[in-house]
XYZ file of C-alpha atoms in Angstrom:
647
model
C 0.000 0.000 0.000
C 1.305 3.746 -0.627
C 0.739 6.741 1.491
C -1.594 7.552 -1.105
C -4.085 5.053 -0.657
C -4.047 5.405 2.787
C -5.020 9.138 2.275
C -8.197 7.864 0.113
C -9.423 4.520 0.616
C -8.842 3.929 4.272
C -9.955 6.285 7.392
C -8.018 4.087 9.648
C -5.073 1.799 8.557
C -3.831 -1.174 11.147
C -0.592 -0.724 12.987
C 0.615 -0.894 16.507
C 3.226 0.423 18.659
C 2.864 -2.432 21.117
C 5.226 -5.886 21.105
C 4.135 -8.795 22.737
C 6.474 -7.945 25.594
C 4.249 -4.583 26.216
C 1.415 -6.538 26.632
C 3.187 -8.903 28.784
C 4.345 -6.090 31.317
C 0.887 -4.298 30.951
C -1.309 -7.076 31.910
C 1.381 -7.911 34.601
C 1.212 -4.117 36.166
C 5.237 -3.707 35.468
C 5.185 -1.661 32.539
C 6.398 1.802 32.877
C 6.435 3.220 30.026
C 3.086 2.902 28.420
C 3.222 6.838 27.495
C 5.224 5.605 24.880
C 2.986 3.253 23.597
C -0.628 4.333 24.095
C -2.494 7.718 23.748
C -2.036 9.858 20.457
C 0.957 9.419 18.523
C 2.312 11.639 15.147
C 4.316 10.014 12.850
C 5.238 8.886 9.494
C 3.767 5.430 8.281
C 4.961 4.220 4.987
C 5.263 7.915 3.779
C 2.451 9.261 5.235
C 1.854 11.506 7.932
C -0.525 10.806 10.463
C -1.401 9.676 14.115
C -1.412 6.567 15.917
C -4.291 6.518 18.367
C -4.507 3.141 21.346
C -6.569 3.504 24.010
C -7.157 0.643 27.100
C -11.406 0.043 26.786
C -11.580 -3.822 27.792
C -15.585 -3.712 28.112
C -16.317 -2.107 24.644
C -17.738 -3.847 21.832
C -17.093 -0.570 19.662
C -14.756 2.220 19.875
C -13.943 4.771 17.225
C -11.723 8.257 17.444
C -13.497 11.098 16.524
C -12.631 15.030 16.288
C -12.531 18.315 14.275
C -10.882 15.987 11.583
C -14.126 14.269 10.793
C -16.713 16.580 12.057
C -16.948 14.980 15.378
C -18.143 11.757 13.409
C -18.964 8.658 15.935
C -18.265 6.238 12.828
C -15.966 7.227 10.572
C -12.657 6.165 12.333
C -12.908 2.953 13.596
C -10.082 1.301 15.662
C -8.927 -2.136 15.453
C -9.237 -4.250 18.503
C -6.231 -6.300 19.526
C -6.433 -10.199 18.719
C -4.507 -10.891 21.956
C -7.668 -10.140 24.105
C -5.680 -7.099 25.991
C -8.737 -4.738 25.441
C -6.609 -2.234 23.710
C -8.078 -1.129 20.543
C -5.941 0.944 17.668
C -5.456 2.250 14.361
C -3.053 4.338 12.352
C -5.519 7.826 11.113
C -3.649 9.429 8.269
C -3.242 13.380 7.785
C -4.072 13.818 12.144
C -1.005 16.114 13.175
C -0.752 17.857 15.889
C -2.833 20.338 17.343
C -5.975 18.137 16.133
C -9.214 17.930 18.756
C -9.948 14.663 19.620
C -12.086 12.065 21.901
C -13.164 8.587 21.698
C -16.457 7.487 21.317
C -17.067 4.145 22.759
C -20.102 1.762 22.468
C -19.893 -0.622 25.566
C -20.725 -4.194 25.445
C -24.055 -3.089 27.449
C -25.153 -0.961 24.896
C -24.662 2.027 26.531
C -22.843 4.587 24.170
C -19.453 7.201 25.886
C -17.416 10.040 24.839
C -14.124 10.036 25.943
C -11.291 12.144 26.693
C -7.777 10.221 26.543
C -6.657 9.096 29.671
C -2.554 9.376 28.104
C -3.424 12.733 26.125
C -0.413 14.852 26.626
C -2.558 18.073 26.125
C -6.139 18.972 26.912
C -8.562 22.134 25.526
C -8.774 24.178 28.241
C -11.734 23.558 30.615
C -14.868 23.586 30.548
C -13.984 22.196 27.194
C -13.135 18.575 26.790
C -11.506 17.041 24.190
C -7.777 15.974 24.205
C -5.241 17.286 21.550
C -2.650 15.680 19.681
C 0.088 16.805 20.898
C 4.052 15.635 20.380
C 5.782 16.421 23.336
C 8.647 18.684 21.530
C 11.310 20.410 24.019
C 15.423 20.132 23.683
C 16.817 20.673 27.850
C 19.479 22.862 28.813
C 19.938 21.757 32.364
C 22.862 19.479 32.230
C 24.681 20.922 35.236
C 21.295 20.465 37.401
C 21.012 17.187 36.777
C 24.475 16.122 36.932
C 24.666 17.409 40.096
C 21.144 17.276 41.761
C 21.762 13.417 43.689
C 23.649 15.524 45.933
C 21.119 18.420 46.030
C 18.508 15.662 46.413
C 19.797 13.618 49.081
C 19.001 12.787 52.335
C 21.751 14.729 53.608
C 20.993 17.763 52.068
C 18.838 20.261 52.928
C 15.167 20.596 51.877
C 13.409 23.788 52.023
C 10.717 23.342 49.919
C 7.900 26.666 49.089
C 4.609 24.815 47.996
C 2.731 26.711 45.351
C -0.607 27.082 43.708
C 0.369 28.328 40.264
C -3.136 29.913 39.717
C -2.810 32.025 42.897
C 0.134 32.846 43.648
C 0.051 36.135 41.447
C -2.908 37.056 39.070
C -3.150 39.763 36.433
C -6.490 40.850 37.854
C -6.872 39.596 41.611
C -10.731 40.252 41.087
C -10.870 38.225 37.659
C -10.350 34.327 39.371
C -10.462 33.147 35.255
C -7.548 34.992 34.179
C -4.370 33.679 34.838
C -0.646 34.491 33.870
C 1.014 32.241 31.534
C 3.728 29.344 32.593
C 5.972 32.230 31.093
C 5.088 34.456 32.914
C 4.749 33.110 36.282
C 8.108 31.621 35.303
C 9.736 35.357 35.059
C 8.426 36.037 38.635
C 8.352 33.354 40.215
C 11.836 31.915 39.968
C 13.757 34.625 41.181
C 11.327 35.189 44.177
C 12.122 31.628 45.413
C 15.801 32.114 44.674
C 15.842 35.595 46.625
C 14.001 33.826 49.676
C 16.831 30.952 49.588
C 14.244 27.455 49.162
C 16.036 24.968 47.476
C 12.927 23.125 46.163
C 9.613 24.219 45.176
C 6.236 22.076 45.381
C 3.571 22.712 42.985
C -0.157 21.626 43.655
C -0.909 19.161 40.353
C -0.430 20.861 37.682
C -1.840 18.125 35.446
C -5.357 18.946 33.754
C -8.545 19.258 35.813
C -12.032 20.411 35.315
C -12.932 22.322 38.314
C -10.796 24.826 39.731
C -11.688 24.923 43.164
C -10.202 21.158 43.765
C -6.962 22.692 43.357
C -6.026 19.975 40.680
C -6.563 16.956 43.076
C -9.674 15.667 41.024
C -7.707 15.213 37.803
C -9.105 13.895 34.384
C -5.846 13.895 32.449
C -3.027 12.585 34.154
C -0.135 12.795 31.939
C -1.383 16.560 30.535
C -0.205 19.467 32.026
C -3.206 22.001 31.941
C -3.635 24.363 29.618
C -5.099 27.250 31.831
C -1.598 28.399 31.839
C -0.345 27.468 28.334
C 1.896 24.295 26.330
C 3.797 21.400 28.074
C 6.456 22.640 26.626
C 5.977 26.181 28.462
C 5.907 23.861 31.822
C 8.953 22.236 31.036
C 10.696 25.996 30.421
C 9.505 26.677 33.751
C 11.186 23.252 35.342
C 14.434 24.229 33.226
C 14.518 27.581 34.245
C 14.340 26.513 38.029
C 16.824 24.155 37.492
C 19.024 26.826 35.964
C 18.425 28.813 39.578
C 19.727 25.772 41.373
C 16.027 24.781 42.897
C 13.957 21.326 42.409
C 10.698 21.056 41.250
C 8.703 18.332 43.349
C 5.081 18.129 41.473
C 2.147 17.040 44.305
C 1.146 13.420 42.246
C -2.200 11.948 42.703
C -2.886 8.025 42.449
C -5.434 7.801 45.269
C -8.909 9.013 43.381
C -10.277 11.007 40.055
C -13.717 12.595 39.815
C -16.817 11.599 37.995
C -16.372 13.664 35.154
C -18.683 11.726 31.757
C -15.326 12.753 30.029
C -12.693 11.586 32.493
C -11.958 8.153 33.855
C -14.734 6.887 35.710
C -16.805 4.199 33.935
C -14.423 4.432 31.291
C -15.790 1.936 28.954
C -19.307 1.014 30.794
C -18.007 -1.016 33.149
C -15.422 0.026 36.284
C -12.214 -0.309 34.093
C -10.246 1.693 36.640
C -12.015 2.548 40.185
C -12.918 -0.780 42.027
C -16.091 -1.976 41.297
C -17.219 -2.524 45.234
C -17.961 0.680 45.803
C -16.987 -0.169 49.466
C -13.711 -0.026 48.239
C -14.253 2.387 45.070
C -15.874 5.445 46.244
C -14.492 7.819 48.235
C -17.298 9.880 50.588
C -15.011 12.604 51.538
C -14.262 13.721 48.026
C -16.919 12.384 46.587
C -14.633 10.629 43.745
C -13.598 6.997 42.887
C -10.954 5.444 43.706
C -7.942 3.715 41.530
C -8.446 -0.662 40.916
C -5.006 -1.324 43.072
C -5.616 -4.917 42.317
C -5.883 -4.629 38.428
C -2.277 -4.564 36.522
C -2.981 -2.520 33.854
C -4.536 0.353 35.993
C -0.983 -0.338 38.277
C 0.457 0.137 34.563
C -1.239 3.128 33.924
C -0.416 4.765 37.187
C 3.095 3.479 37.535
C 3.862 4.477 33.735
C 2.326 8.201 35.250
C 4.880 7.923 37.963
C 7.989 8.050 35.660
C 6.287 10.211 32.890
C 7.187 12.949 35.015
C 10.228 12.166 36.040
C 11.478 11.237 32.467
C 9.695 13.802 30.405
C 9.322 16.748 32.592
C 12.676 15.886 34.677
C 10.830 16.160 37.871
C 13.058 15.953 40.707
C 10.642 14.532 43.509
C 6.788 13.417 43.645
C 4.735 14.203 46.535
C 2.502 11.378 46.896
C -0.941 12.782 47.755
C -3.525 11.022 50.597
C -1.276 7.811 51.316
C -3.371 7.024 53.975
C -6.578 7.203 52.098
C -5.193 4.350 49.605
C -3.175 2.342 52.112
C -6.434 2.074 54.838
C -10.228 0.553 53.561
C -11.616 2.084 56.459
C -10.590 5.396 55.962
C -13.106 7.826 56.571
C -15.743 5.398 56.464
C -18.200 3.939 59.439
C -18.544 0.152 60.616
C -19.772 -1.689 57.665
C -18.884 0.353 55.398
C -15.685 -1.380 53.983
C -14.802 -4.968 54.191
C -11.716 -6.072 55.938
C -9.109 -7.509 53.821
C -8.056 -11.697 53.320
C -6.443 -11.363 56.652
C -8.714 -9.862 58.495
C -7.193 -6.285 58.656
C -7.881 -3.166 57.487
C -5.230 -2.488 55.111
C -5.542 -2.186 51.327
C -2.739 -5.065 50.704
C -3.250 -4.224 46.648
C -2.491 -0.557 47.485
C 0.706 -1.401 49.432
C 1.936 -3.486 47.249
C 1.273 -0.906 44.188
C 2.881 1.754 46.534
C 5.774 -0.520 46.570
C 6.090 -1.516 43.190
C 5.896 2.750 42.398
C 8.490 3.391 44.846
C 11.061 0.691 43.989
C 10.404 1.668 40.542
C 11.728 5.399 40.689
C 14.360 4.526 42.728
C 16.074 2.272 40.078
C 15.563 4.604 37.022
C 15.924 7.812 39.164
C 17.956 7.487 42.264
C 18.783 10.905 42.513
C 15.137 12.155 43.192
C 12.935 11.524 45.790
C 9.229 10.618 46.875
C 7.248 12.029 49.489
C 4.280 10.627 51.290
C 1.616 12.801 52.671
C 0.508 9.886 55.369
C -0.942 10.571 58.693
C -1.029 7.629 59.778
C 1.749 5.467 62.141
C 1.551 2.768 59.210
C 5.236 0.971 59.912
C 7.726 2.076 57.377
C 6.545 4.246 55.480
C 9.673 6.132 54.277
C 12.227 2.476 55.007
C 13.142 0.192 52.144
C 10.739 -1.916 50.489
C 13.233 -4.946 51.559
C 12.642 -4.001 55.333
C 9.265 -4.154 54.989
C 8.536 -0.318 54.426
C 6.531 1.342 51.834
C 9.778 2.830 49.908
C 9.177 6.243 49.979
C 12.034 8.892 50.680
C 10.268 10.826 53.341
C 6.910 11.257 54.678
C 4.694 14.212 56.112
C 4.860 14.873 59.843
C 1.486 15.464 60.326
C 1.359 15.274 63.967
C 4.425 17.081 64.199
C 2.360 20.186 62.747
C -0.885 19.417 64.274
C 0.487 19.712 67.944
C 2.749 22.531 67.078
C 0.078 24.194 65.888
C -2.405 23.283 69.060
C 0.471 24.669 71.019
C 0.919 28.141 69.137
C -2.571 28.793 69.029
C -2.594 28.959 72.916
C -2.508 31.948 75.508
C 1.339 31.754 76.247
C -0.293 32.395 80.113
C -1.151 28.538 79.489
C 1.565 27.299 78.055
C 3.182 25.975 80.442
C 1.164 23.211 80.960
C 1.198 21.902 77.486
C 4.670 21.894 76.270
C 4.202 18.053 76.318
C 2.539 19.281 72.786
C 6.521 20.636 71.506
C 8.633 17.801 73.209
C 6.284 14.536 72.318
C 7.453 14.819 68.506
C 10.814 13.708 69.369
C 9.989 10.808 70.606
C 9.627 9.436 67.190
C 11.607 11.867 65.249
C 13.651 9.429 63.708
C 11.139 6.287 63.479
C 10.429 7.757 59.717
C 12.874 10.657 57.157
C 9.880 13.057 58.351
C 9.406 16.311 56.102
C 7.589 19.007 58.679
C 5.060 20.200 56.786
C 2.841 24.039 57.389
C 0.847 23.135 53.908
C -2.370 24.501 52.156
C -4.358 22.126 54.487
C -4.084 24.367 57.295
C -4.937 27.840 55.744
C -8.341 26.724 54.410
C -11.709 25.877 55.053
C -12.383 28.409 58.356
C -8.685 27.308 59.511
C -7.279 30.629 59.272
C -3.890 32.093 57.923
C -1.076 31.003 59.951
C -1.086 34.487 61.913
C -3.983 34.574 62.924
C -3.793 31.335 64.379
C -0.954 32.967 66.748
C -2.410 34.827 70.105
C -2.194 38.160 71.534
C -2.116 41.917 69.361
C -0.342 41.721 66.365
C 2.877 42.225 67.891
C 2.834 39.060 69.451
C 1.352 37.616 66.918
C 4.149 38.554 64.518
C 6.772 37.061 67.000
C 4.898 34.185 67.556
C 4.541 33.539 64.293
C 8.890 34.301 63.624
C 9.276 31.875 66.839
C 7.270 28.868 65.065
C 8.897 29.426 61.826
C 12.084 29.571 63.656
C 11.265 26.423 65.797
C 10.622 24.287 62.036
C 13.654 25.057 60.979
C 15.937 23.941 63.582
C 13.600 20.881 64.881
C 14.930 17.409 63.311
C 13.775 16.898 59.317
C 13.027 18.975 56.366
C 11.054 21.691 55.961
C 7.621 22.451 53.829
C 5.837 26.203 54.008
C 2.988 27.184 51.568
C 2.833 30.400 50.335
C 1.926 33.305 51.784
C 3.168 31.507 55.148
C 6.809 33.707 54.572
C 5.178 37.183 55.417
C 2.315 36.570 57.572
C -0.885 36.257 55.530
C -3.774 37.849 57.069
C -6.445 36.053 54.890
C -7.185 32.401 54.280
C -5.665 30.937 51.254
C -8.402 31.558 47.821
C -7.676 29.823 44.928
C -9.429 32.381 42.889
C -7.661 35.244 44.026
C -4.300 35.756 44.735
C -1.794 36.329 47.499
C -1.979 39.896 49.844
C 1.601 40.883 48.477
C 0.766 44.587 49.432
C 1.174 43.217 52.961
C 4.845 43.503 52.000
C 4.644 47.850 52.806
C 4.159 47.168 56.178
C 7.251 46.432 58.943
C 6.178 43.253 60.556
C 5.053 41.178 57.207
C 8.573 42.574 55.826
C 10.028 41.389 59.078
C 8.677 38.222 59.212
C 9.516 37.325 55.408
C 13.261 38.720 56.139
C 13.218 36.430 58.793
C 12.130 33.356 57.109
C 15.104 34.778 54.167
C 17.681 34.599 56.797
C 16.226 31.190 58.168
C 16.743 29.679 54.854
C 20.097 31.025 54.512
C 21.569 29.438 57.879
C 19.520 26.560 57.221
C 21.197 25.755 53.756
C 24.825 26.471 55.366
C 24.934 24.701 58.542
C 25.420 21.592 58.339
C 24.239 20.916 61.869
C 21.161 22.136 60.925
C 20.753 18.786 57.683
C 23.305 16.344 57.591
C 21.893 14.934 60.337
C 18.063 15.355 60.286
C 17.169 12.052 60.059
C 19.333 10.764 62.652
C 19.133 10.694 66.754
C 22.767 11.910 66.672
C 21.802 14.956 65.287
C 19.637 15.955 67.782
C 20.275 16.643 72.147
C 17.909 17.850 74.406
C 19.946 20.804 76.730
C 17.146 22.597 78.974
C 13.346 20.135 78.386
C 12.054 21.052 81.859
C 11.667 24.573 82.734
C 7.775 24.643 82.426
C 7.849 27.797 84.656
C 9.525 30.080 81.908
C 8.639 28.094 78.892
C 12.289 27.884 77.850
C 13.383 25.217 75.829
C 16.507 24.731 74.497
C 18.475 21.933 72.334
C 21.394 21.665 70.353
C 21.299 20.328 67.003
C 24.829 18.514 65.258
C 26.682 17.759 62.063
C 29.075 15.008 60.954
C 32.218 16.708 62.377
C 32.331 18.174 66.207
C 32.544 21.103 64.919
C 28.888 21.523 63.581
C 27.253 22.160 66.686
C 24.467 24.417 67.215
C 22.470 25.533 70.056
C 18.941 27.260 69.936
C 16.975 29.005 73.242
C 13.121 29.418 72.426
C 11.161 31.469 75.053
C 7.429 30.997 73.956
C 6.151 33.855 76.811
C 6.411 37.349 76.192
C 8.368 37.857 79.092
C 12.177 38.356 78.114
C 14.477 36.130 80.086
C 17.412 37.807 81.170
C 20.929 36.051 82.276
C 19.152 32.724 81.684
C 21.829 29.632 82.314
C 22.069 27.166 79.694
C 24.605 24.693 80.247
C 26.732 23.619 77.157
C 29.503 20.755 76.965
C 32.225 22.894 75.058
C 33.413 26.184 76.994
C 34.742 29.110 74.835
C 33.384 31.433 72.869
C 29.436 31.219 71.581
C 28.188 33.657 68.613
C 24.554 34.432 67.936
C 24.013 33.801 64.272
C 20.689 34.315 64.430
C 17.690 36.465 66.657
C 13.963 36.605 66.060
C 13.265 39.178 67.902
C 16.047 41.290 66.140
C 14.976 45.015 65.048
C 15.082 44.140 61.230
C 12.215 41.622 61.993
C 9.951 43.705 63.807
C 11.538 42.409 66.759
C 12.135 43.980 70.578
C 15.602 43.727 69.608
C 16.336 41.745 72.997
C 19.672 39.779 71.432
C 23.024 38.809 71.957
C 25.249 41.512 70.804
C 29.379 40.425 70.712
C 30.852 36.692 71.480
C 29.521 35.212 74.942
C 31.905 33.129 76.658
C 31.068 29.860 78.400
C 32.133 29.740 81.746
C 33.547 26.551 83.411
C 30.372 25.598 85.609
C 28.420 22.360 85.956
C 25.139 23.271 85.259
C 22.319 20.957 83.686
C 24.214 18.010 83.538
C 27.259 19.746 81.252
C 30.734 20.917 82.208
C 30.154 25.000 81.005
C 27.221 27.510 81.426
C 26.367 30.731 79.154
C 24.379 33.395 80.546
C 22.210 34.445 77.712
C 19.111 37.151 76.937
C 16.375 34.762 76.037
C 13.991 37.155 73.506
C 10.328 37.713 74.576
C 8.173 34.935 72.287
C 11.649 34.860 70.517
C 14.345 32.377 69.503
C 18.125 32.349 69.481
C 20.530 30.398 67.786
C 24.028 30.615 68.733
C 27.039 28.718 67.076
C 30.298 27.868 69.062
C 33.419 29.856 66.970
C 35.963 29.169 69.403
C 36.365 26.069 71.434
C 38.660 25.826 74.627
């Protein structure tokens, strides 16, 4: 046959992408790289240009691609199902090429007739519109030096200061117009050097693949391996990714294999029957988000997700995934009342077909990509979550301290007056520190929903609040693990978080929101150079309890350590307004202390109670150590002081 009588005789023309050895390794939930295979493909066929369109639909007894190429016609373009009874159906449609509008329209073995969006479309119309385009992912990297070098930027020995962003809100054009939005571009020109200037190393996006409704912040996706187009091109996205690369900062993309909406045009009831979401709805529906969740126990939905999983990573040269609602997927009784879920074959509650997908994912990335990392968001104690598979863990890199936040949190939100009496709430998260590689997160959860901005969580007139909130911030960044603050967190947002606005930046005129983002500037800046303050942040050795019992003041105080002796560092909170003057805090090295860093310093809208010069430790057992300083504690304040000079 010539190219020519594929243009006039035939609509669609047989051919495949797939061996048997795809097959194999999608029926057997290994295969990783289906984006290769299925979805919308240009290319050449025996001199003619074209598309190659697969799609998974095991229940139809009919499927056919339609779009603006043929009028939208349900008919015209028939695909060929497989012979090997994988359910895939496919077809070769000469004179497609990119930027074509497409769906398919599937007739299901019940009768009942579907329009489809693709569920590997690399690009979608932008919502409320529906239809995928074809799109050839087109895009030549310059960030050679970033990659070469990011397993040591990525490790678990480096630090982590990761700024979690909405794209859609974090600036706007018109903050009264939520449906205009600034292009990947342009968020790129702004955004980039803003998370340089404040010193994160990493930055989180909220999924930025494609999603119908805007207020679900891109968790209820429809297109999975599409980045959306309310911003502009994959392509665009990757410039961003590039860009931050070229800045020296990872891009860790929120992923979410847990649940998908409803949508007639997304995944659910793909092909009349439950092709991906289980079909015990028991174990398939998900009350809280009203939304279905992924067949754990099917291979070629683990194929479809686990092929998602390194799309990222390969094509966009993610450097981490953030895996979203662990514990929803990993627990059948999550959120739901006796007799509503059915205990697994032993008698537990554990998804087993979840944690075993989990696994698979996990070891996975770590073969083809050891130099990034995956993050569960888990709030559970499930064992192991961030070990090896091998010792029975889950696999991940690190997971969410959740409780960590939610008793910090309990604990800031009290009358210092009271404080006393809980500080239980600051001391019980080292007790398991170091039972998981635990990120600390202050996320979009918590600035939501009649939660209220992270200031206004903090008690007292807006003075204290200011300090309080500089003393928390402060008290992240030196407790054990790395560190995770949404934006508009770094200068004291008065406002819940809106998706359809964007942030207060104007806040920014005023001294204490300039103070508190300077603060959290120089936080990141001693964070990232002291190694006292990383290398070990996973480990017990890293950490010491100096001064865990004086209730009365509300003084703690703890040293936190580095590989060498040297990389020592000691930090004094005071969470009462009352300034503690010539406080003792004994210290196992004498000579001479610096502080390298004050809360309550002038240039943060601080009292300016501080250390000013070198303070010398004093040969005196006190506390259990050898030395003693004498130190100005600040009023709802922290110090950090760094030994320069050891005797």
């Amino acid at each position: 046959m010539t190219g020519a009588y594929y243009r006039t005789s035939e609509t669609v023309v047989p051919f495949s992408l797939f061996t048997s050895g795809d097959i194999a390794l999608f029926q057997a939930g290994s295969h990783y790289r289906l984006y290769e295979k299925f979805g919308a493909h240009p290319l050449d066929y025996e001199g003619t240009k074209g598309t190659y369109f697969s799609v998974w639909a095991p229940n139809a007894a009919f499927v056919a691609v339609m779009g603006d190429f043929n009028n939208w016609d349900h008919y015209s373009h028939t695909l060929f199902p497989r012979w090997d009874n994988s359910g895939i159906w496919e077809g070769f449609v000469p004179e497609v090429t990119d930027g074509s509008l497409y769906k398919y329209f599937i007739r299901a073995n019940s009768g009942e007739e579907l329009e489809k969006g693709d569920p590997y479309g690399t690009s979608w119309e932008v919502r409320p519109k529906t239809a995928t385009i074809v799109h050839r992912l087109d895009h030549t990297w310059n960030d050679k030096k970033w990659m070469q070098e990011r397993r040591s930027r990525n490790s678990l020995g480096s630090p982590f200061s990761v700024y979690e962003v909405h794209l859609g809100s974090w600036r706007k054009p018109d903050p009264a117009a939520a449906e205009i939005f600034y292009s990947y571009p342009e968020i790129t020109r702004m955004l980039v050097p803003y998370v340089k200037e404040m010193g994160f190393t990493h930055v989180e996006l909220m999924p930025v693949m494609e999603h119908p409704f805007d207020g679900s912040w891109g968790y209820q996706q429809t297109g999975y391996y599409a980045v959306t187009s309310r911003y502009g091109t994959p392509e665009q996205f990757m410039e961003m990714v590039e860009a931050f690369h070229q800045a020296g900062i990872g891009v860790i993309l929120d992923w979410v294999p847990s649940h998908f909406p409803y949508d007639a045009h997304g995944l659910f009831r793909f092909d009349g029957a439950h092709t991906y979401e289980y079909a015990d709805m028991r174990k398939g529906y998900h009350p809280d988000w009203n939304s279905y969740i992924f067949n754990y126990a099917r291979n070629e939905v683990r194929s479809f997700l686990l092929s998602n999983a390194i799309y990222w990573l390969d094509k966009f040269h993610i450097d981490g995934l953030r895996v979203d609602a662990v514990a929803s997927m990993i627990h059948l009784d999550y959120s739901r009342e006796r007799g509503a879920w059915e205990p697994n074959e032993l008698g537990g509650n554990e998804n087993l077909e979840a944690i075993s997908f989990l696994k698979k994912v996990n070891e996975t990335v770590y073969a083809l990509y050891p130099d990034v990392q995956t993050i569960a968001e888990d709030s559970t104690n499930h064992y192991g979550v961030s070990r090896p598979t091998f010792m029975g863990g889950l696999g991940f890199g690190m997971k969410w301290m959740m409780g960590w936040m939610n008793d910090t949190l309990d604990y800031f939100k009290k009358d210092p007056i009271h404080r006393k009496w809980y500080q239980n709430d600051l001391t019980f998260s080292l007790v398991y520190a170091f039972s998981e590689n635990y990120m600390l997160p202050l996320s979009h959860d918590e600035v939501v929903h009649g939660k209220s901005p992270l200031l206004y969580k903090m008690p007292g007139d807006e003075w204290q609040k200011c300090a309080n909130l500089r003393l928390l911030f402060g008290y992240m960044y030196t407790h054990p693990g790395t560190k995770l603050l949404f934006m508009g967190g770094e200068f004291g947002q008065t406002s819940e978080w809106n998706y359809r606005s964007e942030l207060e930046w104007h806040l920014l005129k005023y001294a204490p929101h300039k103070g508190i983002q300077d603060f959290v500037k120089d936080l990141n800046r001693l964070y990232t150079s002291s190694p006292a303050l990383y290398e070990l942040q996973f480990e017990a050795e890293g950490f010491e309890w100096i001064t865990v019992n004086d209730y009365d003041n509300c003084v703690l105080a703890y040293a936190r350590k580095g590989k060498s002796a040297k990389d020592w560092m000691l930090i004094v909170l005071n969470m009462t307004p009352v300034p503690r003057e010539q406080y003792l805090v004994g210290v196992p090295f004498g000579g001479v202390w610096e502080e390298v860093l004050n809360s309550d310093a002038p240039q943060y809208y601080g009292s300016g109670v501080i250390n000013t010069g070198p303070q010398k430790a004093v040969k005196q057992f006190y506390n259990g150590r050898e030395y003693v300083l004498s130190l100005r504690v600040p009023p709802l304040g922290m110090s950090i002081l760094k030994l320069t000079a050891q005797v």
